[in-house]
Amino acid sequence: MKKSVFYLLILLTACAPKLKSTIQLALPALSNNALVVVLDISDDQAITEDLVGSIVAKDGGLSVNCTYYENILNLKDLARKAGANVVKITEHKTPDKWSTCHRLKANIYYIKTPKTYETQIEWSADRKLTWDDFKGKPDTLKYPNTLALTNSGFGYESGINMFKEGKIFVRSVFNNYDSWVVPEGRNDYVLRHEQIHFDITEIYSRKLRKELADASITSDNVAKAKPIFERVFSEMERRQTRYDQETQRGDKKETQEHWEAVVELELAKYDLYKSN
């Protein structure tokens, strides 16, 4: 008796997240590097200016490349194409048993001065801090004799991928409403001191990217990232403290200039790790 053997070949195709725009106000597209401010779902700022429409990033079926970080980038691109510069998240579904994706819905707006709505600034060589970015209320009781305070930090996110090892994404950000300046501190010299605090944060975010890469950390072994992150973050905090101590919070100008030169060199040292 001859047996018949049948082989069933199943081809699985990974798709990008499904992106959709609903536009009610036709505007010219913005440039690819135009500032787009993203407000998360908990942000309660009232936006009274022009509503351009709504955008969605959802699971397209066996989707990959749909972490929160990646889908925020996707929504920013959709907003720019629609001529919008503020994205307000209205719905956020985190990965669950039904989907490995972050699924987002948002309203998009065109605003003449989008920086007024910023709550975080991602570090960029092309975007230096200004005093308008310091939106917090000075806490002179907790920080006496302090002219300005910069609140910045970095974190990481792991992508889930059914077909290959998912990437790890690292971001360094300045937190606008936790950073402040007193009136007598509003000068260029103090601002340079605060910019270096943010630059130091960026150095250690790049160092984290390097160490995660050196340790071959992916979504498959992401638990190993936590002790590396905690160690690098602690190194950054000690460095920030030493910077303030050695410059006497910027009062020692020669030491301040030395730190500025060192930070510039270290940013260049980790230039290969400046992006994800």
Short mmCIF file of C-alpha atoms in Angstrom, two decimals:
data_model
loop_
_atom_site.label_atom_id
_atom_site.label_comp_id
_atom_site.label_asym_id
_atom_site.label_seq_id
_atom_site.Cartn_x
_atom_site.Cartn_y
_atom_site.Cartn_z
CA MET A 1 0.00 0.00 0.00
CA LYS A 2 1.42 3.35 -1.02
CA LYS A 3 1.08 6.14 1.47
CA SER A 4 0.36 9.62 0.28
CA VAL A 5 2.08 12.32 2.31
CA PHE A 6 0.85 15.89 2.18
CA TYR A 7 2.84 18.83 3.46
CA LEU A 8 0.94 21.91 4.52
CA LEU A 9 3.02 25.05 4.11
CA ILE A 10 1.84 28.03 6.13
CA LEU A 11 3.40 31.34 5.23
CA LEU A 12 3.27 33.93 8.00
CA THR A 13 3.85 37.52 6.96
CA ALA A 14 4.71 40.21 9.44
CA CYS A 15 2.95 43.51 8.83
CA ALA A 16 3.60 47.04 9.91
CA PRO A 17 1.01 48.64 12.19
CA LYS A 18 -2.07 49.95 10.40
CA LEU A 19 -2.10 53.74 10.27
CA LYS A 20 -5.14 55.86 9.45
CA SER A 21 -5.91 59.57 9.24
CA THR A 22 -9.29 61.31 9.24
CA ILE A 23 -8.80 64.91 8.15
CA GLN A 24 -11.38 67.67 8.53
CA LEU A 25 -9.15 70.70 7.98
CA ALA A 26 -6.95 70.70 4.88
CA LEU A 27 -3.52 72.18 5.57
CA PRO A 28 -0.17 72.00 3.73
CA ALA A 29 2.16 69.30 4.98
CA LEU A 30 4.94 70.23 7.40
CA SER A 31 8.61 69.44 6.83
CA ASN A 32 9.95 66.07 7.99
CA ASN A 33 11.86 67.66 10.87
CA ALA A 34 9.14 70.08 12.00
CA LEU A 35 8.47 70.02 15.74
CA VAL A 36 5.47 67.90 16.72
CA VAL A 37 4.44 67.94 20.38
CA VAL A 38 2.84 64.77 21.77
CA LEU A 39 0.55 64.97 24.80
CA ASP A 40 -0.18 61.66 26.51
CA ILE A 41 -3.61 60.47 27.54
CA SER A 42 -3.30 61.87 31.08
CA ASP A 43 -2.40 65.38 29.93
CA ASP A 44 -5.24 67.75 30.82
CA GLN A 45 -4.11 70.85 28.94
CA ALA A 46 -7.03 72.49 27.16
CA ILE A 47 -6.41 72.94 23.44
CA THR A 48 -8.63 75.59 21.90
CA GLU A 49 -6.89 76.04 18.54
CA ASP A 50 -7.51 74.39 15.17
CA LEU A 51 -8.47 70.70 15.21
CA VAL A 52 -7.06 69.18 12.03
CA GLY A 53 -8.50 65.70 12.46
CA SER A 54 -7.76 62.35 14.09
CA ILE A 55 -5.16 59.63 13.56
CA VAL A 56 -4.92 55.98 14.55
CA ALA A 57 -2.12 53.42 14.89
CA LYS A 58 -3.51 49.93 15.38
CA ASP A 59 -2.54 46.31 14.91
CA GLY A 60 -2.57 45.42 11.22
CA GLY A 61 -2.47 41.68 11.94
CA LEU A 62 0.70 39.97 13.20
CA SER A 63 2.22 43.44 13.38
CA VAL A 64 5.79 44.23 14.28
CA ASN A 65 7.55 47.54 14.89
CA CYS A 66 4.65 48.81 16.98
CA THR A 67 6.10 49.64 20.38
CA TYR A 68 4.84 52.81 22.05
CA TYR A 69 8.02 54.59 20.96
CA GLU A 70 7.69 53.48 17.33
CA ASN A 71 3.98 54.25 17.10
CA ILE A 72 4.52 57.72 18.55
CA LEU A 73 6.99 58.28 15.70
CA ASN A 74 4.35 56.95 13.28
CA LEU A 75 1.72 59.35 14.64
CA LYS A 76 4.14 62.28 14.40
CA ASP A 77 4.72 61.46 10.73
CA LEU A 78 0.97 61.28 10.09
CA ALA A 79 0.48 64.62 11.83
CA ARG A 80 3.19 66.33 9.75
CA LYS A 81 1.66 65.03 6.52
CA ALA A 82 -1.66 66.51 7.62
CA GLY A 83 -0.09 69.86 8.54
CA ALA A 84 -0.54 69.35 12.29
CA ASN A 85 2.02 69.93 15.04
CA VAL A 86 0.30 68.76 18.24
CA VAL A 87 -0.82 65.17 18.84
CA LYS A 88 -3.16 64.55 21.80
CA ILE A 89 -3.49 60.86 22.66
CA THR A 90 -7.15 60.02 23.36
CA GLU A 91 -6.93 56.23 23.62
CA HIS A 92 -4.06 53.90 24.45
CA LYS A 93 -4.31 50.11 24.52
CA THR A 94 -1.20 48.38 25.79
CA PRO A 95 -0.06 44.94 24.54
CA ASP A 96 -2.28 42.09 25.73
CA LYS A 97 -3.24 38.54 24.76
CA TRP A 98 -4.98 39.88 21.64
CA SER A 99 -2.12 42.00 20.32
CA THR A 100 1.59 42.62 20.91
CA CYS A 101 1.15 46.24 19.78
CA HIS A 102 0.55 49.53 21.51
CA ARG A 103 -2.64 50.78 19.83
CA LEU A 104 -3.19 54.51 19.82
CA LYS A 105 -5.84 57.02 18.83
CA ALA A 106 -5.23 60.75 18.86
CA ASN A 107 -6.58 64.12 17.84
CA ILE A 108 -4.21 66.37 15.91
CA TYR A 109 -4.04 70.17 15.94
CA TYR A 110 -2.22 73.00 14.26
CA ILE A 111 -0.96 75.52 16.81
CA LYS A 112 1.10 78.63 16.09
CA THR A 113 3.40 78.09 19.07
CA PRO A 114 3.41 74.32 19.83
CA LYS A 115 6.27 74.67 22.33
CA THR A 116 3.82 76.19 24.80
CA TYR A 117 2.24 72.73 25.16
CA GLU A 118 5.47 70.77 25.60
CA THR A 119 5.82 68.66 28.74
CA GLN A 120 8.96 66.78 27.66
CA ILE A 121 11.82 67.51 25.28
CA GLU A 122 13.81 64.67 23.76
CA TRP A 123 17.51 65.49 23.60
CA SER A 124 18.72 66.74 20.23
CA ALA A 125 21.94 68.36 19.09
CA ASP A 126 19.76 70.78 17.11
CA ARG A 127 17.56 71.78 20.04
CA LYS A 128 19.21 73.64 22.89
CA LEU A 129 17.26 74.55 26.01
CA THR A 130 15.82 78.04 26.44
CA TRP A 131 14.40 79.58 29.59
CA ASP A 132 10.90 79.20 28.12
CA ASP A 133 11.39 75.43 28.46
CA PHE A 134 11.60 75.73 32.26
CA LYS A 135 7.90 75.72 33.16
CA GLY A 136 7.97 74.46 36.75
CA LYS A 137 7.34 76.47 39.90
CA PRO A 138 10.58 77.17 41.81
CA ASP A 139 10.92 75.17 45.06
CA THR A 140 13.21 77.45 47.02
CA LEU A 141 12.39 75.78 50.33
CA LYS A 142 13.72 72.39 49.24
CA TYR A 143 16.49 73.93 47.10
CA PRO A 144 17.63 77.14 48.83
CA ASN A 145 20.15 79.34 47.01
CA THR A 146 19.41 77.50 43.75
CA LEU A 147 18.97 79.64 40.65
CA ALA A 148 17.67 76.91 38.36
CA LEU A 149 16.95 73.19 38.39
CA THR A 150 16.96 70.77 35.47
CA ASN A 151 14.95 67.56 35.73
CA SER A 152 16.03 65.08 33.08
CA GLY A 153 16.42 61.34 32.76
CA PHE A 154 16.37 58.36 30.43
CA GLY A 155 14.48 55.10 30.12
CA TYR A 156 14.14 52.10 27.84
CA GLU A 157 11.38 50.12 26.15
CA SER A 158 11.44 46.66 24.64
CA GLY A 159 9.62 45.74 21.47
CA ILE A 160 7.80 42.40 21.21
CA ASN A 161 8.37 40.57 17.95
CA MET A 162 6.92 37.21 16.96
CA PHE A 163 9.38 36.64 14.12
CA LYS A 164 12.73 37.97 15.33
CA GLU A 165 14.38 39.50 18.33
CA GLY A 166 12.72 42.80 19.23
CA LYS A 167 14.73 45.99 19.61
CA ILE A 168 15.39 47.98 22.77
CA PHE A 169 14.68 51.71 22.55
CA VAL A 170 16.31 54.30 24.82
CA ARG A 171 15.18 57.92 25.19
CA SER A 172 16.64 60.82 27.18
CA VAL A 173 14.23 63.62 28.01
CA PHE A 174 14.00 66.96 29.79
CA ASN A 175 10.85 67.35 31.90
CA ASN A 176 9.49 70.86 31.45
CA TYR A 177 7.19 71.13 34.46
CA ASP A 178 9.73 69.63 36.88
CA SER A 179 12.41 72.10 35.76
CA TRP A 180 12.45 75.71 36.91
CA VAL A 181 14.38 78.96 37.21
CA VAL A 182 14.10 81.93 39.57
CA PRO A 183 14.00 85.43 38.01
CA GLU A 184 17.57 86.35 38.99
CA GLY A 185 18.85 83.14 37.36
CA ARG A 186 17.63 83.98 33.88
CA ASN A 187 20.93 84.64 32.15
CA ASP A 188 22.95 82.91 29.47
CA TYR A 189 25.62 81.64 31.84
CA VAL A 190 23.18 79.78 34.12
CA LEU A 191 21.38 78.42 31.06
CA ARG A 192 24.68 76.97 29.79
CA HIS A 193 25.11 75.25 33.15
CA GLU A 194 21.64 73.70 32.93
CA GLN A 195 22.19 72.59 29.31
CA ILE A 196 25.23 70.60 30.45
CA HIS A 197 23.03 68.76 32.97
CA PHE A 198 20.82 67.67 30.07
CA ASP A 199 23.88 66.81 27.96
CA ILE A 200 25.20 64.58 30.76
CA THR A 201 21.87 62.75 30.73
CA GLU A 202 22.32 62.19 26.99
CA ILE A 203 25.85 60.83 27.47
CA TYR A 204 24.56 58.13 29.81
CA SER A 205 21.60 57.28 27.59
CA ARG A 206 24.14 56.62 24.81
CA LYS A 207 26.25 54.62 27.25
CA LEU A 208 23.16 52.54 28.08
CA ARG A 209 22.55 51.85 24.38
CA LYS A 210 26.17 50.71 24.04
CA GLU A 211 26.05 48.44 27.08
CA LEU A 212 22.73 46.90 26.02
CA ALA A 213 24.18 46.27 22.56
CA ASP A 214 27.42 44.84 24.00
CA ALA A 215 25.37 42.49 26.18
CA SER A 216 23.19 41.48 23.17
CA ILE A 217 20.02 42.51 25.02
CA THR A 218 16.83 42.08 22.96
CA SER A 219 13.18 41.40 23.73
CA ASP A 220 14.11 37.75 24.25
CA ASN A 221 16.27 38.49 27.29
CA VAL A 222 15.07 41.96 28.26
CA ALA A 223 15.03 41.07 31.98
CA LYS A 224 18.82 41.33 31.86
CA ALA A 225 18.48 45.01 30.92
CA LYS A 226 17.23 46.13 34.34
CA PRO A 227 20.49 45.78 36.35
CA ILE A 228 22.43 47.40 33.50
CA PHE A 229 19.96 50.29 33.40
CA GLU A 230 20.04 50.74 37.18
CA ARG A 231 23.85 50.78 37.24
CA VAL A 232 24.18 53.26 34.37
CA PHE A 233 21.44 55.48 35.82
CA SER A 234 23.22 55.54 39.20
CA GLU A 235 26.46 56.48 37.45
CA MET A 236 24.65 59.34 35.76
CA GLU A 237 23.19 60.62 39.04
CA ARG A 238 26.63 60.59 40.70
CA ARG A 239 28.09 62.44 37.72
CA GLN A 240 25.38 65.10 37.89
CA THR A 241 26.08 65.62 41.59
CA ARG A 242 29.84 65.87 41.01
CA TYR A 243 29.24 68.39 38.22
CA ASP A 244 27.33 70.68 40.58
CA GLN A 245 29.87 70.22 43.38
CA GLU A 246 32.93 70.91 41.25
CA THR A 247 31.43 73.94 39.49
CA GLN A 248 29.69 75.15 42.67
CA ARG A 249 26.50 75.06 40.61
CA GLY A 250 28.21 77.02 37.86
CA ASP A 251 29.85 79.70 40.02
CA LYS A 252 33.40 78.50 39.24
CA LYS A 253 33.67 79.64 35.64
CA GLU A 254 36.97 77.97 34.79
CA THR A 255 35.72 74.61 36.08
CA GLN A 256 32.42 75.15 34.28
CA GLU A 257 34.26 75.65 30.98
CA HIS A 258 36.33 72.52 31.65
CA TRP A 259 33.15 70.48 32.13
CA GLU A 260 31.66 71.88 28.94
CA ALA A 261 34.72 70.69 27.00
CA VAL A 262 34.67 67.24 28.64
CA VAL A 263 30.97 66.77 27.93
CA GLU A 264 31.45 67.72 24.28
CA LEU A 265 34.20 65.10 23.97
CA GLU A 266 32.10 62.41 25.65
CA LEU A 267 29.12 63.07 23.40
CA ALA A 268 31.46 62.58 20.45
CA LYS A 269 32.91 59.42 22.02
CA TYR A 270 29.47 57.80 22.06
CA ASP A 271 28.35 59.28 18.74
CA LEU A 272 27.68 55.81 17.29
CA TYR A 273 24.99 55.36 19.97
CA LYS A 274 23.18 58.69 19.57
CA SER A 275 20.05 57.07 18.13
CA ASN A 276 18.08 53.88 18.37
#
